[in-house]
CSV table of C-alpha atoms in Angstrom, one decimal:
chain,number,residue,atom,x,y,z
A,1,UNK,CA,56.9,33.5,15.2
A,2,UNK,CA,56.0,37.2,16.5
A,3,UNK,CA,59.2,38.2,15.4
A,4,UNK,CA,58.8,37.0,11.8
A,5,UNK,CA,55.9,38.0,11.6
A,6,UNK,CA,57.1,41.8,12.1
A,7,UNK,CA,60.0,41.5,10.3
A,8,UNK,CA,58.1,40.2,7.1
A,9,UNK,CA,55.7,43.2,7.8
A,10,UNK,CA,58.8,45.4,7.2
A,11,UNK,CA,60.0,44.1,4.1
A,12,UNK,CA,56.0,44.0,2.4
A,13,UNK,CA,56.1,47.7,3.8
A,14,UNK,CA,59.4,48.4,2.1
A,15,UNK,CA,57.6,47.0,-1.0
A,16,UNK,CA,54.4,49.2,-0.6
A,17,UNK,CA,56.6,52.4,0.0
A,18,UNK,CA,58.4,52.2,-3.6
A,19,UNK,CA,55.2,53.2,-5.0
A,20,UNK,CA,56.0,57.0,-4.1
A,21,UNK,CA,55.3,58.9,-1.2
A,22,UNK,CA,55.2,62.1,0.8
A,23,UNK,CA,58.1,63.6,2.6
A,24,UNK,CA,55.8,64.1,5.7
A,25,UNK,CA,55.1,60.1,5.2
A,26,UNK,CA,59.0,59.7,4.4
A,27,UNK,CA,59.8,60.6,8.0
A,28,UNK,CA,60.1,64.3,8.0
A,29,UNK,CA,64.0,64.0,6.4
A,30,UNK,CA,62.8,65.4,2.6
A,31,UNK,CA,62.4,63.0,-0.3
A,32,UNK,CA,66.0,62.2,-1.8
A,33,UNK,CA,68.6,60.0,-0.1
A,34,UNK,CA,71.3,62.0,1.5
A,35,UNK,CA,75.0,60.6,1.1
A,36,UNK,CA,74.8,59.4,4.2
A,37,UNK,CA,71.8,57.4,4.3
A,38,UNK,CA,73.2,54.2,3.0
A,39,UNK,CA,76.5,54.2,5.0
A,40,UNK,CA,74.5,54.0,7.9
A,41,UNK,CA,71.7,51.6,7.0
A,42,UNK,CA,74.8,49.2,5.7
A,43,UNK,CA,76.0,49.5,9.5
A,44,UNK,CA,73.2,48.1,11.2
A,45,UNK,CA,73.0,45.0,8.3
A,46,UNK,CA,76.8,44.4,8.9
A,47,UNK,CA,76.1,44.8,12.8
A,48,UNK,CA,73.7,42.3,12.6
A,49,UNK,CA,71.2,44.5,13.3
A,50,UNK,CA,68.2,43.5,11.2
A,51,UNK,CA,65.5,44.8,13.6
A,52,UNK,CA,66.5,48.5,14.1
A,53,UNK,CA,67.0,48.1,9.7
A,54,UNK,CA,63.5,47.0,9.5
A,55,UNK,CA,62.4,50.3,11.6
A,56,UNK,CA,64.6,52.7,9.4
A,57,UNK,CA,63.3,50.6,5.9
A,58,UNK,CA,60.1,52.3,4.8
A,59,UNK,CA,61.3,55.7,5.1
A,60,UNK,CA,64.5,55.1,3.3
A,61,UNK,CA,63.1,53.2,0.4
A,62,UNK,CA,60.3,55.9,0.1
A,63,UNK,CA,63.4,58.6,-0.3
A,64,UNK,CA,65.3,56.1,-3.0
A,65,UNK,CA,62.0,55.8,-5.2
A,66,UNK,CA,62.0,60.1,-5.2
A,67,UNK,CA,65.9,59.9,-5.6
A,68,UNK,CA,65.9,57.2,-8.0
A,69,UNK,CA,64.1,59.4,-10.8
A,70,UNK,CA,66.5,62.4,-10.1
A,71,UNK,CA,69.7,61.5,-12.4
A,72,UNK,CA,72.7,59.3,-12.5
A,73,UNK,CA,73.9,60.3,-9.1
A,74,UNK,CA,70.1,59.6,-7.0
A,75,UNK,CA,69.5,56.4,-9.3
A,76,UNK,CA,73.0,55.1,-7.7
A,77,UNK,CA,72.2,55.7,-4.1
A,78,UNK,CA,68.8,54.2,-5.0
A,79,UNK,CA,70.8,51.3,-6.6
A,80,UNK,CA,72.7,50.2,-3.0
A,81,UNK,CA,69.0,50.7,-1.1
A,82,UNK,CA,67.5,48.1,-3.7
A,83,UNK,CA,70.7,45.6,-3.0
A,84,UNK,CA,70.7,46.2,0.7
A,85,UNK,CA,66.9,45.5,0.6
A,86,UNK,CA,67.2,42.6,-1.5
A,87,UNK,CA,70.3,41.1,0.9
A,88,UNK,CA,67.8,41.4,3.9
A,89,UNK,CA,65.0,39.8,2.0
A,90,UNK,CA,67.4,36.9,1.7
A,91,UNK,CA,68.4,36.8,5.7
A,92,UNK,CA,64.5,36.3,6.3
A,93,UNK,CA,64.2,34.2,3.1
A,94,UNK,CA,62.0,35.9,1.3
A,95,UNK,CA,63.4,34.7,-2.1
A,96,UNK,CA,60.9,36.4,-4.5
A,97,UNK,CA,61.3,39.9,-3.0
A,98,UNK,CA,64.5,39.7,-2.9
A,99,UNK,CA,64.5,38.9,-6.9
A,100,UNK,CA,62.2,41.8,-7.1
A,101,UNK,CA,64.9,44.2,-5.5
A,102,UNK,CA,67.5,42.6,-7.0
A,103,UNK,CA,66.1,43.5,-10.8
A,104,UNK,CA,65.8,46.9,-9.5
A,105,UNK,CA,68.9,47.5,-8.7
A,106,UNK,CA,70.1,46.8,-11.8
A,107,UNK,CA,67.5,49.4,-13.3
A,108,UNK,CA,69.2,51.9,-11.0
A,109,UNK,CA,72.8,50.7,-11.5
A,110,UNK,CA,72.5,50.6,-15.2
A,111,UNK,CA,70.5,54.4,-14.7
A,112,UNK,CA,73.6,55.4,-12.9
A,113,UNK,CA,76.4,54.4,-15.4
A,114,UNK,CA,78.6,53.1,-12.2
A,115,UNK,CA,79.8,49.1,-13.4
A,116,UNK,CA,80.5,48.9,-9.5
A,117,UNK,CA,76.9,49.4,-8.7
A,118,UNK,CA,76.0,46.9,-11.5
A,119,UNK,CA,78.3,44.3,-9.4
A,120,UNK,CA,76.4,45.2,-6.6
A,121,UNK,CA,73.3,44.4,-7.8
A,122,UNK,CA,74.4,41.1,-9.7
A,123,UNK,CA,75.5,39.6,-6.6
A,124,UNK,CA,72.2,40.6,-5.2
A,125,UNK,CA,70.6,38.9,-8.2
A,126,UNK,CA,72.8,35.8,-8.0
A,127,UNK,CA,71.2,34.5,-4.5
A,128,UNK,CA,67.7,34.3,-5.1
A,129,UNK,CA,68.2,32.6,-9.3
A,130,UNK,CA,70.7,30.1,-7.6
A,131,UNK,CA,67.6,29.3,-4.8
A,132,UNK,CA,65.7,28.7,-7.7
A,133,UNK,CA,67.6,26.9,-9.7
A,134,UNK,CA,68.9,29.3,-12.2
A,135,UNK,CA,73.0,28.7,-11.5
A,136,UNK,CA,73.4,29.4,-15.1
A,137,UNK,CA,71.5,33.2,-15.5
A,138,UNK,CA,73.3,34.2,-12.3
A,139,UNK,CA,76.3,33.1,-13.9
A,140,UNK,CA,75.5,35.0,-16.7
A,141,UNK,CA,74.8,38.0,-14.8
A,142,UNK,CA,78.2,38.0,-13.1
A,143,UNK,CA,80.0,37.1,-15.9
A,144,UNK,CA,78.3,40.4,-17.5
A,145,UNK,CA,79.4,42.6,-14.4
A,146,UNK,CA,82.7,41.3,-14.1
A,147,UNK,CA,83.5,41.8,-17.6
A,148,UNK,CA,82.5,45.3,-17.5
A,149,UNK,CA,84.5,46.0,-14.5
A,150,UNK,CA,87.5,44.8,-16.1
A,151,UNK,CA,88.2,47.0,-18.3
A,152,UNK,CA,91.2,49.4,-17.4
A,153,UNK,CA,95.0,49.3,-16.9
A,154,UNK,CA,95.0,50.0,-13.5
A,155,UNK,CA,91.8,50.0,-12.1
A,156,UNK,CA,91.0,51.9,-8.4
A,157,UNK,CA,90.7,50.3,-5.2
A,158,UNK,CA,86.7,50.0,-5.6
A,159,UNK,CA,87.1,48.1,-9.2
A,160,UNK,CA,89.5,45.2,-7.9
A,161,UNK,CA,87.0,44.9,-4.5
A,162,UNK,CA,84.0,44.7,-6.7
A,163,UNK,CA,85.9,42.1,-9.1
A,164,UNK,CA,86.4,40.1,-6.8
A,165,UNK,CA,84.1,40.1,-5.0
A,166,UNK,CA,81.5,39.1,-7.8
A,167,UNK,CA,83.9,36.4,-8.6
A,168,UNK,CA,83.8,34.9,-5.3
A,169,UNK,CA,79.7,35.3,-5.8
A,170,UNK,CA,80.4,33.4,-9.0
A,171,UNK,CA,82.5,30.3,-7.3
A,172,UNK,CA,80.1,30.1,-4.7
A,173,UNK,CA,76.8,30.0,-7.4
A,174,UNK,CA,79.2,27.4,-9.5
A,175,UNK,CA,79.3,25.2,-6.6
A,176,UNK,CA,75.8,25.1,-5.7
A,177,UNK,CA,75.3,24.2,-8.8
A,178,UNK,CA,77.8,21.3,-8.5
A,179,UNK,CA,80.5,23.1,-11.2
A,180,UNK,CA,84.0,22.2,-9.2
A,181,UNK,CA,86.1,23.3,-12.0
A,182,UNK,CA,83.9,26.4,-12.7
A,183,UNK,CA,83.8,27.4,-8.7
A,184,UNK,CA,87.8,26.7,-8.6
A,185,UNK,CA,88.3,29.0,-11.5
A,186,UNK,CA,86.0,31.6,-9.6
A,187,UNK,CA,87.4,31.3,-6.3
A,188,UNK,CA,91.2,31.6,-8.0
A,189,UNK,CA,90.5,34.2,-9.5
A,190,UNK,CA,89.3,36.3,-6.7
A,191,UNK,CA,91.9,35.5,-4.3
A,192,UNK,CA,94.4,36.5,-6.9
A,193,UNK,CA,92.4,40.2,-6.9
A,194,UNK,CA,93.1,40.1,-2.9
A,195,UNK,CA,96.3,39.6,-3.9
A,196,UNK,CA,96.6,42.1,-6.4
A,197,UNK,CA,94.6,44.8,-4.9
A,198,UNK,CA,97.3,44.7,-1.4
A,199,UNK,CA,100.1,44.7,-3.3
A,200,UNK,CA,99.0,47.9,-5.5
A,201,UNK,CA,97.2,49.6,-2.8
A,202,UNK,CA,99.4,48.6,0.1
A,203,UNK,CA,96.4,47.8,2.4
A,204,UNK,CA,92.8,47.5,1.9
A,205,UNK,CA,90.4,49.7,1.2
A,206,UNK,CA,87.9,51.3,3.8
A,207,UNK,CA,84.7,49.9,3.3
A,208,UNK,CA,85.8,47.8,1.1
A,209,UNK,CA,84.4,43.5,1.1
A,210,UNK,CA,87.3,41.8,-0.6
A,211,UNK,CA,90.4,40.6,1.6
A,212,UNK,CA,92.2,37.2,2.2
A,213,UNK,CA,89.8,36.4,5.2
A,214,UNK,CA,86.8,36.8,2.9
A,215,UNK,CA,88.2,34.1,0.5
A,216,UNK,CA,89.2,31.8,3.0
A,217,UNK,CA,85.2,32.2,4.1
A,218,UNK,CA,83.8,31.6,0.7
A,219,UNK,CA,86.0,28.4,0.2
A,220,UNK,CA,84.2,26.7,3.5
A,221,UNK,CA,81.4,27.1,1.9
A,222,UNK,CA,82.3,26.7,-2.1
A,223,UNK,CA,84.0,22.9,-0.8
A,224,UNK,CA,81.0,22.2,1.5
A,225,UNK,CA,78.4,22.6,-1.3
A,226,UNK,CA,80.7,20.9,-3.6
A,227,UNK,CA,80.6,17.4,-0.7
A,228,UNK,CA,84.7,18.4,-0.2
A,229,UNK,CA,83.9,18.3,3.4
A,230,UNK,CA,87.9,17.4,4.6
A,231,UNK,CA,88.7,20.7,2.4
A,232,UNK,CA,85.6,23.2,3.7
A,233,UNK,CA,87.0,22.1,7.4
A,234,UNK,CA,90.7,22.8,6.3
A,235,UNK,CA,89.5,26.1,4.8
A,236,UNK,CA,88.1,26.5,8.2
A,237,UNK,CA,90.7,26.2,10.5
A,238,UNK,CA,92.4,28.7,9.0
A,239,UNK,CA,89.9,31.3,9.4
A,240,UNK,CA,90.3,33.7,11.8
A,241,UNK,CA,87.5,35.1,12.8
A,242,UNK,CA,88.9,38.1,14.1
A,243,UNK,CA,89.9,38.9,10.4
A,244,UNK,CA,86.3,39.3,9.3
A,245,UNK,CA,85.7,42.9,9.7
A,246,UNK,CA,82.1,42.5,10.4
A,247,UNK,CA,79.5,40.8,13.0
A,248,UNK,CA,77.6,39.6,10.3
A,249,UNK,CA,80.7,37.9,8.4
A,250,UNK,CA,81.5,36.2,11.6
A,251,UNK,CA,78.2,34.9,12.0
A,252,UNK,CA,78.5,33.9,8.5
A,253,UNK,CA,81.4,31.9,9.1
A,254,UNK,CA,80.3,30.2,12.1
A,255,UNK,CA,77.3,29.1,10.3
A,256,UNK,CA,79.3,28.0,7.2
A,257,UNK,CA,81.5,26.0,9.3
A,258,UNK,CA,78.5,24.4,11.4
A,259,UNK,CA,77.2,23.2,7.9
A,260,UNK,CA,80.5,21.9,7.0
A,261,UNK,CA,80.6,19.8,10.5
A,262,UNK,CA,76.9,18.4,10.4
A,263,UNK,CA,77.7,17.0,6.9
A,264,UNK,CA,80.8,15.4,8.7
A,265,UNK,CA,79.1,14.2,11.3
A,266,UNK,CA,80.4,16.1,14.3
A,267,UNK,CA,76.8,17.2,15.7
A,268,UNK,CA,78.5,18.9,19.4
A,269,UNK,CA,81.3,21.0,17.6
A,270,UNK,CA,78.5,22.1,15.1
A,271,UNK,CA,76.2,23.3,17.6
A,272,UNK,CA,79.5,25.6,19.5
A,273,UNK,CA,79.5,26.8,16.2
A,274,UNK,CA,76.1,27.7,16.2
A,275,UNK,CA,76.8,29.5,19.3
A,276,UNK,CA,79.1,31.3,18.1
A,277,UNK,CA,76.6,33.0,15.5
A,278,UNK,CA,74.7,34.1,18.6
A,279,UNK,CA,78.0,35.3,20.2
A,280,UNK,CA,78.7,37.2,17.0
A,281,UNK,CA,74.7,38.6,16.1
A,282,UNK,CA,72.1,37.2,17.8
A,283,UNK,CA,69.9,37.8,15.5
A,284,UNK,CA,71.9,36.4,13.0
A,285,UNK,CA,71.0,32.8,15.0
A,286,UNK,CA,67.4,33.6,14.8
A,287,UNK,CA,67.2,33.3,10.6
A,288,UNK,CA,65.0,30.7,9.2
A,289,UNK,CA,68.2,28.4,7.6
A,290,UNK,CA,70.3,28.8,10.8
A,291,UNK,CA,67.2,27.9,12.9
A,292,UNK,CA,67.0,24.9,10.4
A,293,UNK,CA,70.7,23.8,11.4
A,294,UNK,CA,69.6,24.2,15.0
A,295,UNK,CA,66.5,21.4,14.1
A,296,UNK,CA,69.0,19.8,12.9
A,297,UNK,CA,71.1,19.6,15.7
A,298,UNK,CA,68.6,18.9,18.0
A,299,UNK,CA,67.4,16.0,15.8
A,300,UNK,CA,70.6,14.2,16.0
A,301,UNK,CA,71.8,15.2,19.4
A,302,UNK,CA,68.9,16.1,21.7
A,303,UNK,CA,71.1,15.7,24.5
A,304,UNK,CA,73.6,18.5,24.0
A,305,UNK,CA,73.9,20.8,26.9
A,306,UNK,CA,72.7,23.7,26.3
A,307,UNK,CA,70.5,23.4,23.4
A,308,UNK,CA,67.3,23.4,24.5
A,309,UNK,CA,67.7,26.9,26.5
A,310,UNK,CA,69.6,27.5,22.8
A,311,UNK,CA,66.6,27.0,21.0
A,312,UNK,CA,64.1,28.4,23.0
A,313,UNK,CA,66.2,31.9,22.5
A,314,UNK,CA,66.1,31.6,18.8
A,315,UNK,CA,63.2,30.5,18.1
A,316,UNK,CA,61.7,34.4,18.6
């Protein structure tokens, strides 16, 4: 409870901060973002590191409000601080702020003339309107930033990873909102870009999202929201999790695949699975809809070794 309690702190701070500030009260670093400032903040997310995020968060978003007002260039930097913001709003499920962010972002994106940003920030957007149960405006929203991505001969490396990667976004909104034919569509699609964007590039691009592992970890959890259980677990097995280039896509899968096993009734393989998110980023195991799945298990399986001492460390 103490730790949500801080780490909410740190998001209403972030909130507080984009009303302008000082560079003394922006940490001493000046008031624009610096080209490297994102990079490194979008290590510690991917390293599962929410905590030392939450320390570095009022500073940075108090330089992206100064940058954001500077031209094209500051406005997108500001745009990837307003998604990054909004994705951690979502790990603590903080739906409404992450909305907020989310429609800033696109502000910023659309400030910045960069359709790649504008993907960004529809994928940010597309979490918290599926939450709510607005499948069809995130729809919209992709369909909007996918269009305008797609738009040249041969596009770079950064096009076809943003392509398909909102496509994916799109399969996975279309399932939640019970759309199989929509979500297949979606999820073709983007494996087709992974596809395309090896064989033209040769290899993937640094930094980039979009690979063969990252569709086979959407399809565990496209089929599992669709009630294809048999399928998400097939999708499963041939994930390797050493293919995910990231602690927090690991974590992500574990937790997908834990879902996918609680809905088939396998309550002792779900909870290793569960352990494996704290394996991958403990922290990661301590968010409010993987503690849920931990209720969960305990609920059905009190008598699991292990899960008590399990729960006790991530319930802080």
């Amino acid at each position: 409870m103490e730790r949500r309690r801080v780490l909410g702190t740190g998001l209403c701070a972030a909130v507080l901060w984009t009303g302008g500030t000082t560079p003394v009260l922006a940490g001493g670093r000046g008031q624009h973002l610096t080209e490297g400032d994102l990079p490194a903040a979008r290590r510690l997310f991917a390293a599962g590191r929410y905590d030392r995020l939450h320390q570095v968060l009022p500073g940075m978003v108090a330089r992206a409000s100064e940058s954001e007002r500077t031209g094209p260039v500051g406005a997108g930097r500001a745009a990837g601080v307003w998604v990054l913001v909004s994705q951690l709003a979502v790990k603590e499920g903080e739906m409404d702020m992450a909305a907020a962010f989310a429609v800033r972002a696109g502000t910023a994106a659309r400030r910045s003339g960069r359709p790649v940003l504008l993907a960004a920030a529809a994928r940010a957007a597309a979490t918290p309107l599926r939450r709510t149960g607005r499948a069809d405006t995130a729809l919209h929203l992709l369909g909007e930033a996918h269009d305008a991505l797609d738009t040249a001969l041969r596009p770079a490396a950064a096009v076809l990873d943003a392509s398909g990667m909102v496509a994916l976004t799109a399969a996975y909104t279309a399932a939640q909102a019970q759309m199989p034919s929509a979500a297949e569509q979606f999820a073709s699609l983007a494996e087709h870009t992974a596809v395309r964007l090896l064989r033209d590039r040769g290899r993937l691009p640094a930094g980039g999202e979009l690979s063969p592992a990252q569709c086979l970890l959407y399809r565990v959890g496209i089929h599992q929201k669709l009630g294809d259980v048999d399928r998400a677990l097939a999708y499963a097995a041939g994930l390797e999790p050493t293919a995910l280039p990231t602690p927090e896509r690991r974590a992500r899968a574990a937790t997908d695949t834990a879902r996918a096993l609680l809905a088939a009734g396998d309550v002792p393989t779900a909870f290793a699975q569960l352990q494996l998110v704290e394996r991958a980023a403990p922290q990661e195991a301590r968010r409010p809809s993987v503690r849920a799945l931990s209720a969960e298990v305990a609920a059905r399986r009190p008598d699991l070794p292990g899960l008590t001492a399990f729960a006790r460390r991530t319930a802080t």
